[in-house]
Structure formats: structure tokens, C-alpha cells
Short mmCIF file of N, CA and C and ligand atoms in Angstrom, two decimals:
data_model
loop_
_atom_site.label_atom_id
_atom_site.label_comp_id
_atom_site.label_asym_id
_atom_site.label_seq_id
_atom_site.Cartn_x
_atom_site.Cartn_y
_atom_site.Cartn_z
N MET A 54 -120.87 56.23 155.10
CA MET A 54 -119.98 55.90 156.22
C MET A 54 -120.15 54.44 156.59
N GLU A 55 -119.04 53.72 156.64
CA GLU A 55 -119.10 52.31 156.93
C GLU A 55 -118.46 52.05 158.30
N TYR A 56 -119.09 51.16 159.07
CA TYR A 56 -118.55 50.78 160.37
C TYR A 56 -118.27 49.29 160.33
N ARG A 57 -117.32 48.89 161.18
CA ARG A 57 -116.92 47.50 161.17
C ARG A 57 -117.02 46.88 162.56
N THR A 58 -117.09 45.56 162.61
CA THR A 58 -117.11 44.83 163.87
C THR A 58 -115.97 45.31 164.77
N GLY A 59 -116.33 45.63 166.03
CA GLY A 59 -115.33 46.11 166.98
C GLY A 59 -115.31 47.62 167.13
N ASP A 60 -115.91 48.34 166.15
CA ASP A 60 -116.06 49.79 166.29
C ASP A 60 -117.06 50.11 167.37
N THR A 61 -116.96 51.29 167.92
CA THR A 61 -117.96 51.77 168.90
C THR A 61 -118.56 53.09 168.36
N PRO A 62 -119.44 52.94 167.38
CA PRO A 62 -119.95 54.12 166.70
C PRO A 62 -121.09 54.85 167.41
N GLY A 63 -121.52 54.31 168.57
CA GLY A 63 -122.55 55.00 169.35
C GLY A 63 -123.92 54.38 169.21
N ILE A 64 -124.82 54.90 170.06
CA ILE A 64 -126.19 54.39 170.09
C ILE A 64 -126.85 54.56 168.72
N GLY A 65 -127.52 53.51 168.28
CA GLY A 65 -128.24 53.63 167.01
C GLY A 65 -128.47 52.26 166.39
N ARG A 66 -128.97 52.29 165.15
CA ARG A 66 -129.23 51.07 164.43
C ARG A 66 -128.21 50.96 163.27
N TYR A 67 -127.70 49.76 163.08
CA TYR A 67 -126.69 49.51 162.05
C TYR A 67 -127.10 48.35 161.20
N GLN A 68 -127.07 48.53 159.89
CA GLN A 68 -127.55 47.49 158.99
C GLN A 68 -126.37 46.79 158.32
N CYS A 69 -126.39 45.45 158.42
CA CYS A 69 -125.36 44.65 157.76
C CYS A 69 -125.38 44.90 156.26
N LEU A 70 -124.21 45.18 155.70
CA LEU A 70 -124.13 45.46 154.26
C LEU A 70 -124.27 44.21 153.42
N HIS A 71 -124.17 43.05 154.07
CA HIS A 71 -124.23 41.80 153.33
C HIS A 71 -125.66 41.25 153.25
N CYS A 72 -126.35 41.19 154.40
CA CYS A 72 -127.67 40.55 154.41
C CYS A 72 -128.81 41.48 154.84
N GLY A 73 -128.48 42.67 155.33
CA GLY A 73 -129.52 43.61 155.69
C GLY A 73 -130.02 43.50 157.12
N TYR A 74 -129.45 42.59 157.87
CA TYR A 74 -129.83 42.44 159.28
C TYR A 74 -129.53 43.73 160.04
N ILE A 75 -130.44 44.12 160.93
CA ILE A 75 -130.26 45.36 161.68
C ILE A 75 -129.84 45.06 163.12
N VAL A 76 -128.69 45.61 163.51
CA VAL A 76 -128.17 45.48 164.87
C VAL A 76 -128.45 46.80 165.60
N ARG A 77 -128.92 46.69 166.84
CA ARG A 77 -129.14 47.90 167.63
C ARG A 77 -128.06 47.99 168.71
N LEU A 78 -127.43 49.14 168.81
CA LEU A 78 -126.51 49.43 169.90
C LEU A 78 -127.24 50.35 170.88
N THR A 79 -127.20 49.99 172.17
CA THR A 79 -127.95 50.75 173.16
C THR A 79 -127.03 51.51 174.10
N SER A 80 -125.73 51.46 173.85
CA SER A 80 -124.76 52.19 174.67
C SER A 80 -123.66 52.73 173.77
N ASP A 81 -123.15 53.91 174.09
CA ASP A 81 -122.05 54.47 173.32
C ASP A 81 -120.75 53.68 173.51
N ASN A 82 -120.72 52.81 174.53
CA ASN A 82 -119.53 51.99 174.78
C ASN A 82 -119.63 50.60 174.17
N GLU A 83 -120.78 50.29 173.56
CA GLU A 83 -121.03 48.95 173.02
C GLU A 83 -120.33 48.82 171.66
N LYS A 84 -119.69 47.66 171.46
CA LYS A 84 -119.02 47.42 170.18
C LYS A 84 -119.96 46.75 169.19
N LEU A 85 -119.79 47.09 167.92
CA LEU A 85 -120.52 46.36 166.89
C LEU A 85 -120.07 44.90 166.88
N PRO A 86 -121.02 43.98 166.92
CA PRO A 86 -120.67 42.55 166.84
C PRO A 86 -120.47 42.15 165.39
N ALA A 87 -120.03 40.93 165.18
CA ALA A 87 -120.18 40.35 163.85
C ALA A 87 -121.69 40.19 163.63
N CYS A 88 -122.13 40.27 162.39
CA CYS A 88 -123.56 40.13 162.11
C CYS A 88 -124.09 38.82 162.70
N PRO A 89 -125.13 38.87 163.56
CA PRO A 89 -125.67 37.65 164.14
C PRO A 89 -126.32 36.73 163.11
N ASN A 90 -126.64 37.28 161.96
CA ASN A 90 -127.33 36.49 160.95
C ASN A 90 -126.37 35.83 159.96
N CYS A 91 -125.35 36.56 159.52
CA CYS A 91 -124.48 36.00 158.46
C CYS A 91 -123.00 36.05 158.78
N GLY A 92 -122.61 36.74 159.90
CA GLY A 92 -121.21 36.75 160.29
C GLY A 92 -120.37 37.81 159.57
N HIS A 93 -121.00 38.65 158.75
CA HIS A 93 -120.29 39.71 158.04
C HIS A 93 -119.83 40.79 159.02
N HIS A 94 -118.90 41.64 158.58
CA HIS A 94 -118.27 42.58 159.50
C HIS A 94 -118.41 44.03 159.10
N ALA A 95 -119.25 44.35 158.13
CA ALA A 95 -119.40 45.74 157.69
C ALA A 95 -120.86 46.17 157.81
N PHE A 96 -121.04 47.36 158.36
CA PHE A 96 -122.39 47.90 158.61
C PHE A 96 -122.45 49.35 158.18
N GLU A 97 -123.67 49.79 157.89
CA GLU A 97 -123.89 51.22 157.74
C GLU A 97 -124.92 51.68 158.75
N LYS A 98 -124.82 52.93 159.17
CA LYS A 98 -125.74 53.45 160.18
C LYS A 98 -127.07 53.82 159.52
N LEU A 99 -128.15 53.47 160.21
CA LEU A 99 -129.48 53.88 159.75
C LEU A 99 -129.87 55.14 160.52
N GLU A 100 -130.38 56.12 159.79
CA GLU A 100 -130.83 57.34 160.43
C GLU A 100 -132.17 57.09 161.11
N ASP A 101 -132.28 57.48 162.37
CA ASP A 101 -133.56 57.39 163.07
C ASP A 101 -134.48 58.47 162.58
N LYS A 102 -135.71 58.07 162.38
CA LYS A 102 -136.68 59.06 161.88
C LYS A 102 -137.63 59.49 162.99
ZN1 LIG B 462 -125.46 39.99 157.85
#
């Protein structure tokens, strides 16, 4: 499952598919930003263990 900048996929960790940077969303209303590290727009969700 791929998520993109502007999506609101919910609380969790999302890893940039381009550089591997991990973005944390702390609210279900928070939008995925562009990657702060490389500016890419596609992420995958990391499962919390
Ligand atoms: Zn990135």
C-alpha cells in the first residue's frame, strides 16, 4: 500500500520510498508532508511492532 503527500492515512510511521526517511504522523487528521529529507511524495506505512 502506497500513500502520497496530502493523504491522511492515520497515526503511524511512514517511510519515504525514495530515501528511506521515516515520517511520523501523530493525528488521524494530519496530512503526509513531502519528504523532509528529499522532497519525494510516496511513502509506505511501517507496521508498529
Ligand atoms: Zn525521502
